[in-house]
C-alpha cells in the first residue's frame, strides 16, 4: 500500500522529443505528488509537484498529468534536451512534503541523445 | 544561504567500525529527514527529526542505527558495527513548517570494506 511503482526503468529519447515517465500508487491517502531530478553524485532536486485536486500542472517544459481515479500520474518533458539527462524519481506523501515522509519510486534513467 | 550541508561526502569504513554522518539543515529549517539510497534504487525514508525530538523513525533498522538532532549543531546519523549491506548513499533533507517542501543535501556515500 505504501509503494509507488515507476516505469520505465530507463528511457532514451532524441533531442527535441517528448520524454514520458509514469507512476502508479495504491494508497488513496497520498495527497502530494512531487517529481525529483537527480544528477550523478548529487542529491535529488524538486522539479515539479501536484496535488490531487488538479489534473495537470505545467512549468516550462515539464508537465505533470494526474489521474485520480486510476491512481496514476506522469511526467512529460517536452522538447527534451541533453541537459535533461538524469534520473527522475516520482514520490508521494500524505502531506505537503514539508513535514511528511516521502515514498519514492525506483527511478527512471533518462538519456537524451543530441 | 547555503543549502543542506552533508559531510563527509565520502566515507569508507571497515566492517565493525562506526560511521557518523552529519547534516546541517538550511537556515531557518527545523525539520530534518534522513533517506538511504541503494544502487539502482529509489530513496527509502529512515527517520524524521525536529530539534531534540525524533518524530518518525519507522524506516530505521531496529539495531545499530540511531539519529539525533540536538539543540545546537548538526543532525547526526550513526551506524554502529557497520556491515557491507550498509554501503549506500545517505541523503539528508530539511524543510520548514512555513514553506514546506524538501531540500536535499548532496549525500554521504558510505562504503563498507
GROMACS .gro file of C-alpha atoms in nm:
model
  227
    1UNK     CA    1   0.000   0.000   0.000
    2UNK     CA    2   0.292   0.228   0.059
    3UNK     CA    3   0.454   0.155  -0.276
    4UNK     CA    4   0.492   0.386  -0.570
    5UNK     CA    5   0.561   0.198  -0.892
    6UNK     CA    6   0.756   0.380  -1.161
    7UNK     CA    7   0.819   0.294  -1.524
    8UNK     CA    8   1.014   0.267  -1.742
    9UNK     CA    9   1.338   0.191  -1.564
   10UNK     CA   10   1.534   0.360  -1.842
   11UNK     CA   11   1.443   0.579  -2.135
   12UNK     CA   12   1.635   0.701  -2.438
   13UNK     CA   13   1.497   0.997  -2.630
   14UNK     CA   14   1.628   1.204  -2.916
   15UNK     CA   15   1.685   1.574  -2.866
   16UNK     CA   16   1.361   1.761  -2.920
   17UNK     CA   17   1.145   1.459  -2.842
   18UNK     CA   18   0.898   1.405  -2.561
   19UNK     CA   19   1.000   1.205  -2.254
   20UNK     CA   20   0.719   1.036  -2.061
   21UNK     CA   21   0.760   0.869  -1.723
   22UNK     CA   22   0.473   0.701  -1.543
   23UNK     CA   23   0.396   0.627  -1.180
   24UNK     CA   24   0.117   0.443  -1.002
   25UNK     CA   25   0.023   0.430  -0.637
   26UNK     CA   26  -0.213   0.233  -0.414
   27UNK     CA   27  -0.263   0.442  -0.103
   28UNK     CA   28  -0.552   0.681  -0.160
   29UNK     CA   29  -0.440   0.882   0.142
   30UNK     CA   30  -0.148   1.020  -0.060
   31UNK     CA   31  -0.220   1.383  -0.144
   32UNK     CA   32   0.110   1.526  -0.261
   33UNK     CA   33   0.299   1.400  -0.565
   34UNK     CA   34   0.638   1.553  -0.642
   35UNK     CA   35   0.891   1.469  -0.910
   36UNK     CA   36   1.261   1.489  -0.837
   37UNK     CA   37   1.557   1.514  -1.074
   38UNK     CA   38   1.891   1.369  -0.972
   39UNK     CA   39   2.225   1.408  -1.146
   40UNK     CA   40   2.512   1.169  -1.069
   41UNK     CA   41   2.678   1.249  -0.739
   42UNK     CA   42   2.409   1.496  -0.640
   43UNK     CA   43   2.104   1.493  -0.420
   44UNK     CA   44   1.753   1.490  -0.567
   45UNK     CA   45   1.615   1.831  -0.658
   46UNK     CA   46   1.245   1.908  -0.665
   47UNK     CA   47   1.130   1.956  -1.023
   48UNK     CA   48   0.755   1.994  -1.004
   49UNK     CA   49   0.475   1.876  -0.775
   50UNK     CA   50   0.099   1.833  -0.789
   51UNK     CA   51  -0.193   1.790  -0.551
   52UNK     CA   52  -0.485   1.562  -0.647
   53UNK     CA   53  -0.732   1.846  -0.682
   54UNK     CA   54  -0.589   1.931  -1.025
   55UNK     CA   55  -0.541   1.705  -1.325
   56UNK     CA   56  -0.246   1.881  -1.481
   57UNK     CA   57   0.032   2.119  -1.386
   58UNK     CA   58   0.280   2.274  -1.624
   59UNK     CA   59   0.606   2.451  -1.552
   60UNK     CA   60   0.807   2.537  -1.859
   61UNK     CA   61   0.884   2.218  -2.050
   62UNK     CA   62   0.773   1.996  -1.760
   63UNK     CA   63   0.413   1.882  -1.716
   64UNK     CA   64   0.256   1.651  -1.458
   65UNK     CA   65  -0.064   1.473  -1.558
   66UNK     CA   66  -0.266   1.329  -1.273
   67UNK     CA   67  -0.544   1.069  -1.294
   68UNK     CA   68  -0.701   1.031  -0.951
   69UNK     CA   69  -0.943   0.754  -1.044
   70UNK     CA   70  -0.666   0.543  -1.197
   71UNK     CA   71  -0.424   0.637  -0.919
   72UNK     CA   72  -0.161   0.726  -1.175
   73UNK     CA   73   0.048   1.029  -1.254
   74UNK     CA   74   0.307   1.100  -1.515
   75UNK     CA   75   0.583   1.343  -1.603
   76UNK     CA   76   0.612   1.477  -1.956
   77UNK     CA   77   0.927   1.656  -2.067
   78UNK     CA   78   0.866   1.844  -2.388
   79UNK     CA   79   1.148   1.934  -2.630
   80UNK     CA   80   1.388   1.711  -2.434
   81UNK     CA   81   1.747   1.835  -2.420
   82UNK     CA   82   2.076   1.656  -2.350
   83UNK     CA   83   2.096   1.856  -2.026
   84UNK     CA   84   1.780   1.677  -1.912
   85UNK     CA   85   1.974   1.351  -1.898
   86UNK     CA   86   1.938   1.248  -1.535
   87UNK     CA   87   1.749   1.008  -1.312
   88UNK     CA   88   1.392   1.107  -1.236
   89UNK     CA   89   1.200   0.993  -0.930
   90UNK     CA   90   0.833   1.022  -0.861
   91UNK     CA   91   0.722   1.031  -0.499
   92UNK     CA   92   0.412   1.057  -0.285
   93UNK     CA   93   0.329   1.164   0.063
   94UNK     CA   94   0.031   1.221   0.286
   95UNK     CA   95   0.122   1.580   0.348
   96UNK     CA   96   0.264   1.870   0.157
   97UNK     CA   97   0.606   1.706   0.165
   98UNK     CA   98   0.712   1.962   0.421
   99UNK     CA   99   0.663   1.750   0.725
  100UNK     CA  100   0.569   1.409   0.599
  101UNK     CA  101   0.788   1.129   0.475
  102UNK     CA  102   0.807   1.073   0.102
  103UNK     CA  103   0.762   0.734  -0.064
  104UNK     CA  104   0.977   0.722  -0.377
  105UNK     CA  105   0.955   0.523  -0.696
  106UNK     CA  106   1.267   0.337  -0.807
  107UNK     CA  107   1.364   0.596  -1.064
  108UNK     CA  108   1.392   0.633  -1.440
  109UNK     CA  109   1.727   0.696  -1.601
  110UNK     CA  110   1.667   0.934  -1.890
  111UNK     CA  111   1.921   0.973  -2.167
  112UNK     CA  112   1.863   1.242  -2.427
  113UNK     CA  113   2.078   1.193  -2.735
  114UNK     CA  114   2.199   1.502  -2.922
  115UNK     CA  115   2.202   3.093   0.210
  116UNK     CA  116   2.385   2.766   0.182
  117UNK     CA  117   2.179   2.460   0.106
  118UNK     CA  118   2.163   2.146   0.314
  119UNK     CA  119   2.521   2.058   0.401
  120UNK     CA  120   2.625   1.700   0.447
  121UNK     CA  121   2.965   1.572   0.544
  122UNK     CA  122   3.165   1.383   0.474
  123UNK     CA  123   3.082   1.339   0.105
  124UNK     CA  124   3.252   1.001   0.100
  125UNK     CA  125   3.317   0.771   0.394
  126UNK     CA  126   3.497   0.439   0.394
  127UNK     CA  127   3.465   0.215   0.695
  128UNK     CA  128   3.581  -0.138   0.769
  129UNK     CA  129   3.326  -0.391   0.883
  130UNK     CA  130   3.258  -0.349   1.254
  131UNK     CA  131   3.353   0.019   1.270
  132UNK     CA  132   3.117   0.307   1.340
  133UNK     CA  133   3.001   0.558   1.081
  134UNK     CA  134   2.887   0.907   1.174
  135UNK     CA  135   2.713   1.114   0.909
  136UNK     CA  136   2.643   1.483   0.963
  137UNK     CA  137   2.374   1.708   0.826
  138UNK     CA  138   2.332   2.082   0.872
  139UNK     CA  139   1.986   2.192   0.755
  140UNK     CA  140   1.917   2.507   0.561
  141UNK     CA  141   1.900   2.821   0.768
  142UNK     CA  142   1.555   2.855   0.919
  143UNK     CA  143   1.466   2.489   0.864
  144UNK     CA  144   1.372   2.298   1.177
  145UNK     CA  145   1.279   1.962   1.024
  146UNK     CA  146   1.540   1.708   0.920
  147UNK     CA  147   1.489   1.381   0.732
  148UNK     CA  148   1.730   1.102   0.652
  149UNK     CA  149   1.692   0.879   0.348
  150UNK     CA  150   1.900   0.589   0.220
  151UNK     CA  151   1.956   0.512  -0.148
  152UNK     CA  152   2.087   0.176  -0.256
  153UNK     CA  153   2.238   0.141  -0.606
  154UNK     CA  154   1.971   0.148  -0.879
  155UNK     CA  155   1.702   0.209  -0.616
  156UNK     CA  156   1.487   0.496  -0.507
  157UNK     CA  157   1.529   0.670  -0.177
  158UNK     CA  158   1.394   0.500   0.133
  159UNK     CA  159   1.279   0.703   0.430
  160UNK     CA  160   1.466   0.635   0.752
  161UNK     CA  161   1.385   0.899   1.013
  162UNK     CA  162   1.230   1.242   1.065
  163UNK     CA  163   1.356   1.468   1.341
  164UNK     CA  164   1.291   1.809   1.482
  165UNK     CA  165   1.521   1.979   1.729
  166UNK     CA  166   1.581   1.737   2.018
  167UNK     CA  167   1.293   1.513   1.909
  168UNK     CA  168   1.254   1.206   1.692
  169UNK     CA  169   0.916   1.243   1.521
  170UNK     CA  170   0.906   0.933   1.299
  171UNK     CA  171   1.167   0.657   1.296
  172UNK     CA  172   0.956   0.398   1.119
  173UNK     CA  173   1.218   0.346   0.849
  174UNK     CA  174   1.515   0.297   1.078
  175UNK     CA  175   1.658  -0.053   1.119
  176UNK     CA  176   1.593  -0.170   1.472
  177UNK     CA  177   1.956  -0.229   1.554
  178UNK     CA  178   2.284  -0.041   1.503
  179UNK     CA  179   2.122   0.274   1.361
  180UNK     CA  180   2.043   0.588   1.558
  181UNK     CA  181   1.981   0.953   1.479
  182UNK     CA  182   1.976   1.277   1.669
  183UNK     CA  183   1.918   1.645   1.605
  184UNK     CA  184   2.047   1.832   1.907
  185UNK     CA  185   1.953   2.182   2.012
  186UNK     CA  186   2.287   2.305   1.883
  187UNK     CA  187   2.481   2.159   1.596
  188UNK     CA  188   2.407   1.931   1.304
  189UNK     CA  189   2.190   1.625   1.287
  190UNK     CA  190   2.387   1.302   1.319
  191UNK     CA  191   2.307   0.963   1.171
  192UNK     CA  192   2.511   0.700   1.350
  193UNK     CA  193   2.564   0.346   1.229
  194UNK     CA  194   2.737   0.113   1.470
  195UNK     CA  195   2.925  -0.203   1.371
  196UNK     CA  196   2.879  -0.141   1.000
  197UNK     CA  197   2.828  -0.431   0.762
  198UNK     CA  198   2.871  -0.448   0.383
  199UNK     CA  199   2.496  -0.412   0.337
  200UNK     CA  200   2.513  -0.064   0.490
  201UNK     CA  201   2.703   0.059   0.183
  202UNK     CA  202   2.474   0.318   0.026
  203UNK     CA  203   2.422   0.687  -0.030
  204UNK     CA  204   2.264   0.856   0.269
  205UNK     CA  205   2.074   1.176   0.200
  206UNK     CA  206   1.957   1.435   0.443
  207UNK     CA  207   1.677   1.678   0.366
  208UNK     CA  208   1.536   1.972   0.554
  209UNK     CA  209   1.218   2.172   0.550
  210UNK     CA  210   1.045   2.446   0.739
  211UNK     CA  211   0.688   2.442   0.858
  212UNK     CA  212   0.634   2.771   0.681
  213UNK     CA  213   0.738   2.694   0.326
  214UNK     CA  214   0.700   2.320   0.321
  215UNK     CA  215   0.879   2.117   0.059
  216UNK     CA  216   1.208   1.936   0.093
  217UNK     CA  217   1.560   2.044   0.009
  218UNK     CA  218   1.807   1.758  -0.016
  219UNK     CA  219   2.178   1.765   0.050
  220UNK     CA  220   2.430   1.609  -0.185
  221UNK     CA  221   2.457   1.298   0.029
  222UNK     CA  222   2.722   1.090   0.200
  223UNK     CA  223   2.841   0.786   0.011
  224UNK     CA  224   2.926   0.517   0.264
  225UNK     CA  225   3.141   0.226   0.154
  226UNK     CA  226   3.198  -0.061   0.392
  227UNK     CA  227   3.501  -0.272   0.308
   0.00000   0.00000   0.00000
